[in-house]
mmCIF file with all atom_site columns, C-alpha atoms in Angstrom:
data_model
loop_
_atom_site.group_PDB
_atom_site.id
_atom_site.type_symbol
_atom_site.label_atom_id
_atom_site.label_alt_id
_atom_site.label_comp_id
_atom_site.label_asym_id
_atom_site.label_entity_id
_atom_site.label_seq_id
_atom_site.pdbx_PDB_ins_code
_atom_site.Cartn_x
_atom_site.Cartn_y
_atom_site.Cartn_z
_atom_site.occupancy
_atom_site.B_iso_or_equiv
_atom_site.pdbx_formal_charge
_atom_site.auth_seq_id
_atom_site.auth_comp_id
_atom_site.auth_asym_id
_atom_site.auth_atom_id
_atom_site.pdbx_PDB_model_num
ATOM 1   C CA . LYS A 1 1   ? -31.684 2.685   -19.924 1.00 53.00 ? 1   LYS A CA 1
ATOM 2   C CA . ASN A 1 2   ? -28.696 0.758   -18.615 1.00 57.00 ? 2   ASN A CA 1
ATOM 3   C CA . GLN A 1 3   ? -26.032 1.709   -21.790 1.00 89.00 ? 3   GLN A CA 1
ATOM 4   C CA . VAL A 1 4   ? -24.111 -2.126  -20.495 1.00 93.00 ? 4   VAL A CA 1
ATOM 5   C CA . GLU A 1 5   ? -27.307 -5.208  -21.347 1.00 94.00 ? 5   GLU A CA 1
ATOM 6   C CA . GLN A 1 6   ? -25.901 -9.092  -20.137 1.00 96.00 ? 6   GLN A CA 1
ATOM 7   C CA . SER A 1 7   ? -27.449 -11.845 -20.398 1.00 96.00 ? 7   SER A CA 1
ATOM 8   C CA . PRO A 1 8   ? -28.343 -14.174 -19.051 1.00 96.00 ? 8   PRO A CA 1
ATOM 9   C CA . GLN A 1 9   ? -29.229 -13.065 -15.507 1.00 95.00 ? 9   GLN A CA 1
ATOM 10  C CA . SER A 1 10  ? -28.313 -15.863 -13.964 1.00 96.00 ? 10  SER A CA 1
ATOM 11  C CA . LEU A 1 11  ? -26.986 -19.457 -15.422 1.00 97.00 ? 11  LEU A CA 1
ATOM 12  C CA . ILE A 1 12  ? -26.378 -22.970 -13.786 1.00 97.00 ? 12  ILE A CA 1
ATOM 13  C CA . ILE A 1 13  ? -24.283 -25.340 -14.888 1.00 97.00 ? 13  ILE A CA 1
ATOM 14  C CA . LEU A 1 14  ? -22.734 -28.781 -14.110 1.00 97.00 ? 14  LEU A CA 1
ATOM 15  C CA . GLU A 1 15  ? -19.454 -29.018 -13.653 1.00 97.00 ? 15  GLU A CA 1
ATOM 16  C CA . GLY A 1 16  ? -17.034 -29.197 -16.759 1.00 97.00 ? 16  GLY A CA 1
ATOM 17  C CA . LYS A 1 17  ? -19.570 -27.799 -19.270 1.00 97.00 ? 17  LYS A CA 1
ATOM 18  C CA . ASN A 1 18  ? -19.079 -24.660 -21.196 1.00 97.00 ? 18  ASN A CA 1
ATOM 19  C CA . CYS A 1 19  ? -21.139 -21.729 -21.075 1.00 97.00 ? 19  CYS A CA 1
ATOM 20  C CA . THR A 1 20  ? -21.046 -18.189 -23.046 1.00 98.00 ? 20  THR A CA 1
ATOM 21  C CA . LEU A 1 21  ? -21.987 -15.217 -21.505 1.00 98.00 ? 21  LEU A CA 1
ATOM 22  C CA . GLN A 1 22  ? -23.309 -12.291 -23.383 1.00 98.00 ? 22  GLN A CA 1
ATOM 23  C CA . CYS A 1 23  ? -22.869 -8.830  -23.623 1.00 97.00 ? 23  CYS A CA 1
ATOM 24  C CA . ASN A 1 24  ? -24.551 -5.445  -25.318 1.00 96.00 ? 24  ASN A CA 1
ATOM 25  C CA . TYR A 1 25  ? -23.260 -1.948  -24.804 1.00 93.00 ? 25  TYR A CA 1
ATOM 26  C CA . THR A 1 26  ? -24.614 1.069   -26.471 1.00 90.00 ? 26  THR A CA 1
ATOM 27  C CA . VAL A 1 27  ? -21.684 3.300   -24.964 1.00 77.00 ? 27  VAL A CA 1
ATOM 28  C CA . SER A 1 28  ? -19.996 5.560   -27.763 1.00 76.00 ? 28  SER A CA 1
ATOM 29  C CA . PRO A 1 29  ? -17.318 6.851   -28.325 1.00 74.00 ? 29  PRO A CA 1
ATOM 30  C CA . PHE A 1 30  ? -15.863 3.133   -27.185 1.00 75.00 ? 30  PHE A CA 1
ATOM 31  C CA . SER A 1 31  ? -12.413 2.766   -25.549 1.00 77.00 ? 31  SER A CA 1
ATOM 32  C CA . ASN A 1 32  ? -12.225 -0.716  -23.766 1.00 86.00 ? 32  ASN A CA 1
ATOM 33  C CA . LEU A 1 33  ? -14.604 -3.364  -22.832 1.00 91.00 ? 33  LEU A CA 1
ATOM 34  C CA . ARG A 1 34  ? -13.345 -5.926  -19.805 1.00 92.00 ? 34  ARG A CA 1
ATOM 35  C CA . TRP A 1 35  ? -14.746 -8.429  -17.878 1.00 95.00 ? 35  TRP A CA 1
ATOM 36  C CA . TYR A 1 36  ? -14.540 -8.954  -14.008 1.00 95.00 ? 36  TYR A CA 1
ATOM 37  C CA . LYS A 1 37  ? -14.894 -11.869 -12.358 1.00 96.00 ? 37  LYS A CA 1
ATOM 38  C CA . GLN A 1 38  ? -16.499 -11.022 -8.644  1.00 95.00 ? 38  GLN A CA 1
ATOM 39  C CA . ASP A 1 39  ? -17.345 -13.497 -5.894  1.00 93.00 ? 39  ASP A CA 1
ATOM 40  C CA . THR A 1 40  ? -20.079 -12.847 -3.352  1.00 88.00 ? 40  THR A CA 1
ATOM 41  C CA . GLY A 1 41  ? -19.333 -9.911  -0.830  1.00 83.00 ? 41  GLY A CA 1
ATOM 42  C CA . ARG A 1 42  ? -15.804 -9.575  -2.561  1.00 88.00 ? 42  ARG A CA 1
ATOM 43  C CA . GLY A 1 43  ? -14.152 -6.714  -5.071  1.00 90.00 ? 43  GLY A CA 1
ATOM 44  C CA . PRO A 1 44  ? -14.334 -7.596  -8.913  1.00 92.00 ? 44  PRO A CA 1
ATOM 45  C CA . VAL A 1 45  ? -11.069 -8.804  -10.069 1.00 92.00 ? 45  VAL A CA 1
ATOM 46  C CA . SER A 1 46  ? -10.009 -8.340  -13.856 1.00 90.00 ? 46  SER A CA 1
ATOM 47  C CA . LEU A 1 47  ? -10.282 -11.126 -16.472 1.00 93.00 ? 47  LEU A CA 1
ATOM 48  C CA . THR A 1 48  ? -9.827  -9.506  -19.814 1.00 90.00 ? 48  THR A CA 1
ATOM 49  C CA . ILE A 1 49  ? -9.237  -5.824  -21.165 1.00 87.00 ? 49  ILE A CA 1
ATOM 50  C CA . MET A 1 50  ? -9.992  -5.294  -25.390 1.00 88.00 ? 50  MET A CA 1
ATOM 51  C CA . THR A 1 51  ? -9.853  -2.795  -27.255 1.00 85.00 ? 51  THR A CA 1
ATOM 52  C CA . PHE A 1 52  ? -12.051 -2.090  -30.257 1.00 80.00 ? 52  PHE A CA 1
ATOM 53  C CA . SER A 1 53  ? -9.110  -2.672  -32.841 1.00 85.00 ? 53  SER A CA 1
ATOM 54  C CA . GLU A 1 54  ? -8.911  -6.275  -30.857 1.00 88.00 ? 54  GLU A CA 1
ATOM 55  C CA . ASN A 1 55  ? -11.927 -9.285  -31.647 1.00 91.00 ? 55  ASN A CA 1
ATOM 56  C CA . THR A 1 56  ? -10.601 -11.674 -29.228 1.00 94.00 ? 56  THR A CA 1
ATOM 57  C CA . LYS A 1 57  ? -8.571  -12.340 -25.658 1.00 93.00 ? 57  LYS A CA 1
ATOM 58  C CA . SER A 1 58  ? -8.138  -15.468 -23.461 1.00 94.00 ? 58  SER A CA 1
ATOM 59  C CA . ASN A 1 59  ? -6.784  -15.904 -19.891 1.00 93.00 ? 59  ASN A CA 1
ATOM 60  C CA . GLY A 1 60  ? -6.716  -19.610 -19.155 1.00 95.00 ? 60  GLY A CA 1
ATOM 61  C CA . ARG A 1 61  ? -9.888  -20.879 -19.625 1.00 97.00 ? 61  ARG A CA 1
ATOM 62  C CA . TYR A 1 62  ? -11.545 -17.557 -20.153 1.00 97.00 ? 62  TYR A CA 1
ATOM 63  C CA . THR A 1 63  ? -11.908 -16.278 -23.685 1.00 97.00 ? 63  THR A CA 1
ATOM 64  C CA . ALA A 1 64  ? -13.741 -13.007 -24.653 1.00 96.00 ? 64  ALA A CA 1
ATOM 65  C CA . THR A 1 65  ? -14.766 -11.536 -27.743 1.00 96.00 ? 65  THR A CA 1
ATOM 66  C CA . LEU A 1 66  ? -15.538 -8.349  -28.995 1.00 94.00 ? 66  LEU A CA 1
ATOM 67  C CA . ASP A 1 67  ? -17.587 -7.480  -32.093 1.00 92.00 ? 67  ASP A CA 1
ATOM 68  C CA . ALA A 1 68  ? -17.412 -3.666  -32.305 1.00 88.00 ? 68  ALA A CA 1
ATOM 69  C CA . ASP A 1 69  ? -19.678 -3.293  -35.067 1.00 89.00 ? 69  ASP A CA 1
ATOM 70  C CA . THR A 1 70  ? -22.232 -4.917  -33.481 1.00 92.00 ? 70  THR A CA 1
ATOM 71  C CA . LYS A 1 71  ? -21.804 -3.572  -30.159 1.00 91.00 ? 71  LYS A CA 1
ATOM 72  C CA . GLN A 1 72  ? -21.575 -7.164  -28.393 1.00 95.00 ? 72  GLN A CA 1
ATOM 73  C CA . SER A 1 73  ? -18.937 -8.976  -26.157 1.00 96.00 ? 73  SER A CA 1
ATOM 74  C CA . SER A 1 74  ? -19.399 -12.370 -25.454 1.00 98.00 ? 74  SER A CA 1
ATOM 75  C CA . LEU A 1 75  ? -17.217 -14.780 -22.377 1.00 98.00 ? 75  LEU A CA 1
ATOM 76  C CA . HIS A 1 76  ? -16.427 -18.343 -22.937 1.00 98.00 ? 76  HIS A CA 1
ATOM 77  C CA . ILE A 1 77  ? -15.777 -20.160 -19.865 1.00 97.00 ? 77  ILE A CA 1
ATOM 78  C CA . THR A 1 78  ? -14.399 -23.827 -20.831 1.00 97.00 ? 78  THR A CA 1
ATOM 79  C CA . ALA A 1 79  ? -14.149 -26.859 -18.565 1.00 97.00 ? 79  ALA A CA 1
ATOM 80  C CA . SER A 1 80  ? -15.568 -24.733 -15.815 1.00 97.00 ? 80  SER A CA 1
ATOM 81  C CA . GLN A 1 81  ? -15.077 -25.343 -12.253 1.00 97.00 ? 81  GLN A CA 1
ATOM 82  C CA . LEU A 1 82  ? -17.018 -25.444 -8.967  1.00 97.00 ? 82  LEU A CA 1
ATOM 83  C CA . SER A 1 83  ? -14.618 -22.032 -8.267  1.00 96.00 ? 83  SER A CA 1
ATOM 84  C CA . ASP A 1 84  ? -16.203 -20.511 -11.281 1.00 97.00 ? 84  ASP A CA 1
ATOM 85  C CA . SER A 1 85  ? -19.227 -19.374 -9.252  1.00 97.00 ? 85  SER A CA 1
ATOM 86  C CA . ALA A 1 86  ? -19.591 -15.988 -8.919  1.00 97.00 ? 86  ALA A CA 1
ATOM 87  C CA . SER A 1 87  ? -20.713 -12.909 -10.704 1.00 96.00 ? 87  SER A CA 1
ATOM 88  C CA . TYR A 1 88  ? -19.523 -11.847 -14.184 1.00 97.00 ? 88  TYR A CA 1
ATOM 89  C CA . ILE A 1 89  ? -19.178 -8.188  -14.981 1.00 96.00 ? 89  ILE A CA 1
ATOM 90  C CA . CYS A 1 90  ? -19.061 -6.839  -18.497 1.00 95.00 ? 90  CYS A CA 1
ATOM 91  C CA . VAL A 1 91  ? -17.207 -3.149  -18.072 1.00 92.00 ? 91  VAL A CA 1
ATOM 92  C CA . VAL A 1 92  ? -17.195 -0.296  -20.713 1.00 90.00 ? 92  VAL A CA 1
ATOM 93  C CA . THR A 1 93  ? -15.276 2.822   -21.018 1.00 83.00 ? 93  THR A CA 1
ATOM 94  C CA . LEU A 1 94  ? -15.254 5.563   -23.202 1.00 76.00 ? 94  LEU A CA 1
ATOM 95  C CA . SER A 1 95  ? -12.739 7.173   -24.353 1.00 71.00 ? 95  SER A CA 1
ATOM 96  C CA . GLY A 1 96  ? -12.173 11.168  -25.530 1.00 65.00 ? 96  GLY A CA 1
ATOM 97  C CA . GLY A 1 97  ? -10.758 11.666  -21.822 1.00 60.00 ? 97  GLY A CA 1
ATOM 98  C CA . SER A 1 98  ? -14.065 11.229  -20.002 1.00 62.00 ? 98  SER A CA 1
ATOM 99  C CA . TYR A 1 99  ? -12.991 8.290   -17.403 1.00 66.00 ? 99  TYR A CA 1
ATOM 100 C CA . ILE A 1 100 ? -16.181 7.004   -16.152 1.00 74.00 ? 100 ILE A CA 1
ATOM 101 C CA . PRO A 1 101 ? -16.335 3.600   -16.551 1.00 83.00 ? 101 PRO A CA 1
ATOM 102 C CA . THR A 1 102 ? -20.140 1.920   -17.393 1.00 87.00 ? 102 THR A CA 1
ATOM 103 C CA . PHE A 1 103 ? -20.955 -1.242  -15.391 1.00 91.00 ? 103 PHE A CA 1
ATOM 104 C CA . GLY A 1 104 ? -23.558 -3.933  -16.648 1.00 93.00 ? 104 GLY A CA 1
ATOM 105 C CA . ARG A 1 105 ? -25.701 -5.727  -14.036 1.00 93.00 ? 105 ARG A CA 1
ATOM 106 C CA . GLY A 1 106 ? -23.954 -9.226  -13.840 1.00 95.00 ? 106 GLY A CA 1
ATOM 107 C CA . THR A 1 107 ? -24.234 -12.628 -14.920 1.00 97.00 ? 107 THR A CA 1
ATOM 108 C CA . SER A 1 108 ? -25.054 -14.973 -11.532 1.00 96.00 ? 108 SER A CA 1
ATOM 109 C CA . LEU A 1 109 ? -22.880 -17.961 -12.685 1.00 97.00 ? 109 LEU A CA 1
ATOM 110 C CA . ILE A 1 110 ? -23.701 -21.070 -10.566 1.00 97.00 ? 110 ILE A CA 1
ATOM 111 C CA . VAL A 1 111 ? -21.409 -24.245 -11.095 1.00 97.00 ? 111 VAL A CA 1
ATOM 112 C CA . HIS A 1 112 ? -22.673 -27.566 -9.336  1.00 96.00 ? 112 HIS A CA 1
ATOM 113 C CA . PRO A 1 113 ? -20.922 -30.722 -9.353  1.00 94.00 ? 113 PRO A CA 1
ATOM 114 C CA . ASP B 2 1   ? 3.084   -6.193  -2.258  1.00 58.00 ? 1   ASP B CA 1
ATOM 115 C CA . ALA B 2 2   ? -0.536  -4.961  -0.495  1.00 70.00 ? 2   ALA B CA 1
ATOM 116 C CA . GLY B 2 3   ? -3.134  -4.717  -3.029  1.00 90.00 ? 3   GLY B CA 1
ATOM 117 C CA . VAL B 2 4   ? -6.107  -2.541  -2.316  1.00 95.00 ? 4   VAL B CA 1
ATOM 118 C CA . THR B 2 5   ? -7.616  -1.944  1.010   1.00 96.00 ? 5   THR B CA 1
ATOM 119 C CA . GLN B 2 6   ? -10.638 -0.663  2.784   1.00 97.00 ? 6   GLN B CA 1
ATOM 120 C CA . SER B 2 7   ? -11.962 -0.457  6.300   1.00 96.00 ? 7   SER B CA 1
ATOM 121 C CA . PRO B 2 8   ? -14.236 -1.274  7.623   1.00 97.00 ? 8   PRO B CA 1
ATOM 122 C CA . THR B 2 9   ? -15.436 -4.310  6.194   1.00 95.00 ? 9   THR B CA 1
ATOM 123 C CA . HIS B 2 10  ? -18.815 -3.763  7.754   1.00 95.00 ? 10  HIS B CA 1
ATOM 124 C CA . LEU B 2 11  ? -20.911 -1.091  8.841   1.00 96.00 ? 11  LEU B CA 1
ATOM 125 C CA . ILE B 2 12  ? -23.983 -0.310  10.464  1.00 97.00 ? 12  ILE B CA 1
ATOM 126 C CA . LYS B 2 13  ? -25.457 2.807   10.718  1.00 97.00 ? 13  LYS B CA 1
ATOM 127 C CA . THR B 2 14  ? -29.102 4.672   11.467  1.00 97.00 ? 14  THR B CA 1
ATOM 128 C CA . ARG B 2 15  ? -31.243 7.110   9.018   1.00 97.00 ? 15  ARG B CA 1
ATOM 129 C CA . GLY B 2 16  ? -29.529 11.035  9.303   1.00 97.00 ? 16  GLY B CA 1
ATOM 130 C CA . GLN B 2 17  ? -25.908 9.717   10.346  1.00 97.00 ? 17  GLN B CA 1
ATOM 131 C CA . GLN B 2 18  ? -22.564 10.468  8.666   1.00 98.00 ? 18  GLN B CA 1
ATOM 132 C CA . VAL B 2 19  ? -20.434 7.657   7.383   1.00 98.00 ? 19  VAL B CA 1
ATOM 133 C CA . THR B 2 20  ? -16.264 7.487   6.840   1.00 98.00 ? 20  THR B CA 1
ATOM 134 C CA . LEU B 2 21  ? -15.354 4.944   4.603   1.00 98.00 ? 21  LEU B CA 1
ATOM 135 C CA . ARG B 2 22  ? -11.211 4.567   3.984   1.00 98.00 ? 22  ARG B CA 1
ATOM 136 C CA . CYS B 2 23  ? -9.514  3.130   1.332   1.00 98.00 ? 23  CYS B CA 1
ATOM 137 C CA . SER B 2 24  ? -5.664  2.349   1.031   1.00 97.00 ? 24  SER B CA 1
ATOM 138 C CA . PRO B 2 25  ? -4.539  1.807   -2.775  1.00 95.00 ? 25  PRO B CA 1
ATOM 139 C CA . LYS B 2 26  ? -2.481  -0.603  -4.490  1.00 93.00 ? 26  LYS B CA 1
ATOM 140 C CA . SER B 2 27  ? 1.173   -0.051  -3.761  1.00 92.00 ? 27  SER B CA 1
ATOM 141 C CA . GLY B 2 28  ? 2.396   2.470   -6.921  1.00 88.00 ? 28  GLY B CA 1
ATOM 142 C CA . HIS B 2 29  ? -1.111  3.141   -7.725  1.00 90.00 ? 29  HIS B CA 1
ATOM 143 C CA . ASP B 2 30  ? -1.689  7.269   -7.654  1.00 91.00 ? 30  ASP B CA 1
ATOM 144 C CA . THR B 2 31  ? -5.271  7.775   -8.619  1.00 91.00 ? 31  THR B CA 1
ATOM 145 C CA . VAL B 2 32  ? -8.636  6.332   -6.553  1.00 93.00 ? 32  VAL B CA 1
ATOM 146 C CA . SER B 2 33  ? -12.081 5.656   -7.649  1.00 93.00 ? 33  SER B CA 1
ATOM 147 C CA . TRP B 2 34  ? -15.034 4.287   -5.182  1.00 96.00 ? 34  TRP B CA 1
ATOM 148 C CA . TYR B 2 35  ? -18.341 2.645   -6.711  1.00 96.00 ? 35  TYR B CA 1
ATOM 149 C CA . GLN B 2 36  ? -21.682 1.857   -4.765  1.00 97.00 ? 36  GLN B CA 1
ATOM 150 C CA . GLN B 2 37  ? -23.139 -1.543  -5.462  1.00 95.00 ? 37  GLN B CA 1
ATOM 151 C CA . ALA B 2 38  ? -26.565 -2.508  -4.488  1.00 93.00 ? 38  ALA B CA 1
ATOM 152 C CA . LEU B 2 39  ? -27.224 -6.145  -4.196  1.00 90.00 ? 39  LEU B CA 1
ATOM 153 C CA . GLY B 2 40  ? -27.406 -7.719  -7.439  1.00 87.00 ? 40  GLY B CA 1
ATOM 154 C CA . GLN B 2 41  ? -26.476 -4.890  -9.580  1.00 90.00 ? 41  GLN B CA 1
ATOM 155 C CA . GLY B 2 42  ? -23.067 -3.793  -11.100 1.00 90.00 ? 42  GLY B CA 1
ATOM 156 C CA . PRO B 2 43  ? -20.948 -1.264  -9.113  1.00 93.00 ? 43  PRO B CA 1
ATOM 157 C CA . GLN B 2 44  ? -22.399 2.486   -10.193 1.00 93.00 ? 44  GLN B CA 1
ATOM 158 C CA . PHE B 2 45  ? -19.032 4.921   -10.337 1.00 92.00 ? 45  PHE B CA 1
ATOM 159 C CA . ILE B 2 46  ? -19.249 8.029   -7.521  1.00 95.00 ? 46  ILE B CA 1
ATOM 160 C CA . PHE B 2 47  ? -16.169 9.731   -8.172  1.00 94.00 ? 47  PHE B CA 1
ATOM 161 C CA . GLN B 2 48  ? -12.370 9.770   -8.447  1.00 92.00 ? 48  GLN B CA 1
ATOM 162 C CA . TYR B 2 49  ? -9.606  10.875  -7.232  1.00 94.00 ? 49  TYR B CA 1
ATOM 163 C CA . TYR B 2 50  ? -5.554  12.384  -8.095  1.00 92.00 ? 50  TYR B CA 1
ATOM 164 C CA . GLU B 2 51  ? -3.574  14.739  -6.871  1.00 94.00 ? 51  GLU B CA 1
ATOM 165 C CA . GLU B 2 52  ? -6.078  14.960  -3.864  1.00 95.00 ? 52  GLU B CA 1
ATOM 166 C CA . GLU B 2 53  ? -8.642  16.532  -6.450  1.00 95.00 ? 53  GLU B CA 1
ATOM 167 C CA . GLU B 2 54  ? -11.556 15.183  -7.787  1.00 94.00 ? 54  GLU B CA 1
ATOM 168 C CA . ARG B 2 55  ? -11.586 14.659  -10.792 1.00 90.00 ? 55  ARG B CA 1
ATOM 169 C CA . GLN B 2 56  ? -14.423 12.619  -12.675 1.00 88.00 ? 56  GLN B CA 1
ATOM 170 C CA . ARG B 2 57  ? -17.971 12.573  -10.547 1.00 92.00 ? 57  ARG B CA 1
ATOM 171 C CA . GLY B 2 58  ? -20.867 9.736   -11.577 1.00 90.00 ? 58  GLY B CA 1
ATOM 172 C CA . ASN B 2 59  ? -24.341 11.052  -10.753 1.00 91.00 ? 59  ASN B CA 1
ATOM 173 C CA . PHE B 2 60  ? -24.587 11.140  -7.039  1.00 96.00 ? 60  PHE B CA 1
ATOM 174 C CA . PRO B 2 61  ? -25.601 14.001  -4.774  1.00 96.00 ? 61  PRO B CA 1
ATOM 175 C CA . ASP B 2 62  ? -23.727 16.024  -2.949  1.00 96.00 ? 62  ASP B CA 1
ATOM 176 C CA . ARG B 2 63  ? -24.198 13.997  0.458   1.00 97.00 ? 63  ARG B CA 1
ATOM 177 C CA . PHE B 2 64  ? -20.983 12.232  -0.904  1.00 98.00 ? 64  PHE B CA 1
ATOM 178 C CA . SER B 2 65  ? -17.969 13.842  -0.678  1.00 97.00 ? 65  SER B CA 1
ATOM 179 C CA . GLY B 2 66  ? -14.945 12.914  -0.551  1.00 97.00 ? 66  GLY B CA 1
ATOM 180 C CA . HIS B 2 67  ? -10.882 13.459  -0.279  1.00 97.00 ? 67  HIS B CA 1
ATOM 181 C CA . GLN B 2 68  ? -7.402  12.147  -1.404  1.00 98.00 ? 68  GLN B CA 1
ATOM 182 C CA . PHE B 2 69  ? -4.370  12.092  1.100   1.00 97.00 ? 69  PHE B CA 1
ATOM 183 C CA . PRO B 2 70  ? -0.742  13.240  0.265   1.00 97.00 ? 70  PRO B CA 1
ATOM 184 C CA . ASN B 2 71  ? -0.020  9.029   0.485   1.00 95.00 ? 71  ASN B CA 1
ATOM 185 C CA . TYR B 2 72  ? -3.064  8.655   -2.177  1.00 96.00 ? 72  TYR B CA 1
ATOM 186 C CA . SER B 2 73  ? -4.787  6.947   0.137   1.00 97.00 ? 73  SER B CA 1
ATOM 187 C CA . SER B 2 74  ? -8.664  8.184   0.109   1.00 98.00 ? 74  SER B CA 1
ATOM 188 C CA . GLU B 2 75  ? -11.726 8.934   2.188   1.00 98.00 ? 75  GLU B CA 1
ATOM 189 C CA . LEU B 2 76  ? -15.406 8.365   0.961   1.00 98.00 ? 76  LEU B CA 1
ATOM 190 C CA . ASN B 2 77  ? -17.958 10.691  3.465   1.00 98.00 ? 77  ASN B CA 1
ATOM 191 C CA . VAL B 2 78  ? -21.560 10.090  3.237   1.00 98.00 ? 78  VAL B CA 1
ATOM 192 C CA . ASN B 2 79  ? -23.789 12.831  5.325   1.00 97.00 ? 79  ASN B CA 1
ATOM 193 C CA . ALA B 2 80  ? -27.159 12.572  6.124   1.00 97.00 ? 80  ALA B CA 1
ATOM 194 C CA . LEU B 2 81  ? -27.585 9.089   5.676   1.00 97.00 ? 81  LEU B CA 1
ATOM 195 C CA . LEU B 2 82  ? -31.144 7.322   3.555   1.00 97.00 ? 82  LEU B CA 1
ATOM 196 C CA . LEU B 2 83  ? -31.984 3.899   3.909   1.00 97.00 ? 83  LEU B CA 1
ATOM 197 C CA . GLY B 2 84  ? -31.259 3.382   -0.004  1.00 96.00 ? 84  GLY B CA 1
ATOM 198 C CA . ASP B 2 85  ? -27.516 4.126   0.812   1.00 97.00 ? 85  ASP B CA 1
ATOM 199 C CA . SER B 2 86  ? -27.167 0.626   1.617   1.00 97.00 ? 86  SER B CA 1
ATOM 200 C CA . ALA B 2 87  ? -24.863 -0.836  -0.427  1.00 96.00 ? 87  ALA B CA 1
ATOM 201 C CA . LEU B 2 88  ? -21.266 -2.883  -0.929  1.00 96.00 ? 88  LEU B CA 1
ATOM 202 C CA . TYR B 2 89  ? -18.894 0.643   -1.433  1.00 97.00 ? 89  TYR B CA 1
ATOM 203 C CA . LEU B 2 90  ? -15.732 -0.314  -3.280  1.00 96.00 ? 90  LEU B CA 1
ATOM 204 C CA . CYS B 2 91  ? -12.887 1.326   -3.831  1.00 96.00 ? 91  CYS B CA 1
ATOM 205 C CA . ALA B 2 92  ? -10.348 0.849   -6.880  1.00 93.00 ? 92  ALA B CA 1
ATOM 206 C CA . SER B 2 93  ? -7.211  2.136   -7.763  1.00 92.00 ? 93  SER B CA 1
ATOM 207 C CA . SER B 2 94  ? -5.401  2.413   -11.112 1.00 87.00 ? 94  SER B CA 1
ATOM 208 C CA . LEU B 2 95  ? -2.492  5.080   -12.707 1.00 84.00 ? 95  LEU B CA 1
ATOM 209 C CA . TRP B 2 96  ? -3.299  7.981   -13.835 1.00 81.00 ? 96  TRP B CA 1
ATOM 210 C CA . GLY B 2 97  ? -3.684  8.426   -17.280 1.00 72.00 ? 97  GLY B CA 1
ATOM 211 C CA . ASP B 2 98  ? -5.387  7.220   -20.552 1.00 54.00 ? 98  ASP B CA 1
ATOM 212 C CA . PRO B 2 99  ? -8.015  4.640   -19.495 1.00 54.00 ? 99  PRO B CA 1
ATOM 213 C CA . ALA B 2 100 ? -7.276  3.120   -22.669 1.00 49.00 ? 100 ALA B CA 1
ATOM 214 C CA . THR B 2 101 ? -3.626  2.573   -21.665 1.00 49.00 ? 101 THR B CA 1
ATOM 215 C CA . ASN B 2 102 ? -4.860  1.590   -18.037 1.00 53.00 ? 102 ASN B CA 1
ATOM 216 C CA . GLU B 2 103 ? -5.181  -2.471  -17.844 1.00 55.00 ? 103 GLU B CA 1
ATOM 217 C CA . LYS B 2 104 ? -6.836  -2.622  -15.238 1.00 69.00 ? 104 LYS B CA 1
ATOM 218 C CA . LEU B 2 105 ? -8.808  -1.571  -12.190 1.00 82.00 ? 105 LEU B CA 1
ATOM 219 C CA . PHE B 2 106 ? -7.625  -3.064  -9.265  1.00 89.00 ? 106 PHE B CA 1
ATOM 220 C CA . PHE B 2 107 ? -10.471 -3.407  -6.827  1.00 92.00 ? 107 PHE B CA 1
ATOM 221 C CA . GLY B 2 108 ? -10.406 -3.861  -2.928  1.00 94.00 ? 108 GLY B CA 1
ATOM 222 C CA . SER B 2 109 ? -12.723 -5.945  -1.125  1.00 94.00 ? 109 SER B CA 1
ATOM 223 C CA . GLY B 2 110 ? -15.474 -2.996  -0.271  1.00 95.00 ? 110 GLY B CA 1
ATOM 224 C CA . THR B 2 111 ? -17.545 -1.905  2.823   1.00 96.00 ? 111 THR B CA 1
ATOM 225 C CA . GLN B 2 112 ? -21.135 -3.171  3.384   1.00 96.00 ? 112 GLN B CA 1
ATOM 226 C CA . LEU B 2 113 ? -22.776 -0.462  4.612   1.00 97.00 ? 113 LEU B CA 1
ATOM 227 C CA . SER B 2 114 ? -26.056 -1.014  6.342   1.00 97.00 ? 114 SER B CA 1
ATOM 228 C CA . VAL B 2 115 ? -28.792 1.680   7.318   1.00 97.00 ? 115 VAL B CA 1
ATOM 229 C CA . LEU B 2 116 ? -31.049 1.169   9.116   1.00 95.00 ? 116 LEU B CA 1
#
């Protein structure tokens, strides 16, 4: 079972609408959680990074939240644009010296005009 | 300031062959990690190199090997290719240190490997 689960698997929205992507993880002990945007055929690009002590982080129209107690994170996209069409990947990294990040499978977002 | 560069961008091989992929890290970075991303999946960690040594390794067979050079660039070698090795291979660079202080991994655009 994947230790980082993302939902929904795919999402279609109209340009200008808001949306929220979910990430649940079981990775422990937890160091940080990152959200990446990956365009088709390209490498992922970092959007936000949060440690266990942070519960929200914004980057322009992207806002990530973290609840370390329930091991849930969300990525909220405001006023979506066509260029937001991409895969959004949640990544959790362990603490304690073992640097092996665990990637979710991603949520595929399509923004229609 | 050049980011992470990977070559080649696309590659077609047949089963049983060997392949070498190359990566140059972002300027100022000293650590290189390699990932395999199958279609529709998230990237899977292969291994990480720092100071020319493999520091961490994911759950991949020893057909997957690597090397880091004194200029921090890196190679990924895969021997005895299988159909299942077809994937996007991503290289990421960073600064060595505690992951909690490692703000970002910078990824290259990847090498798309097709095994026929």
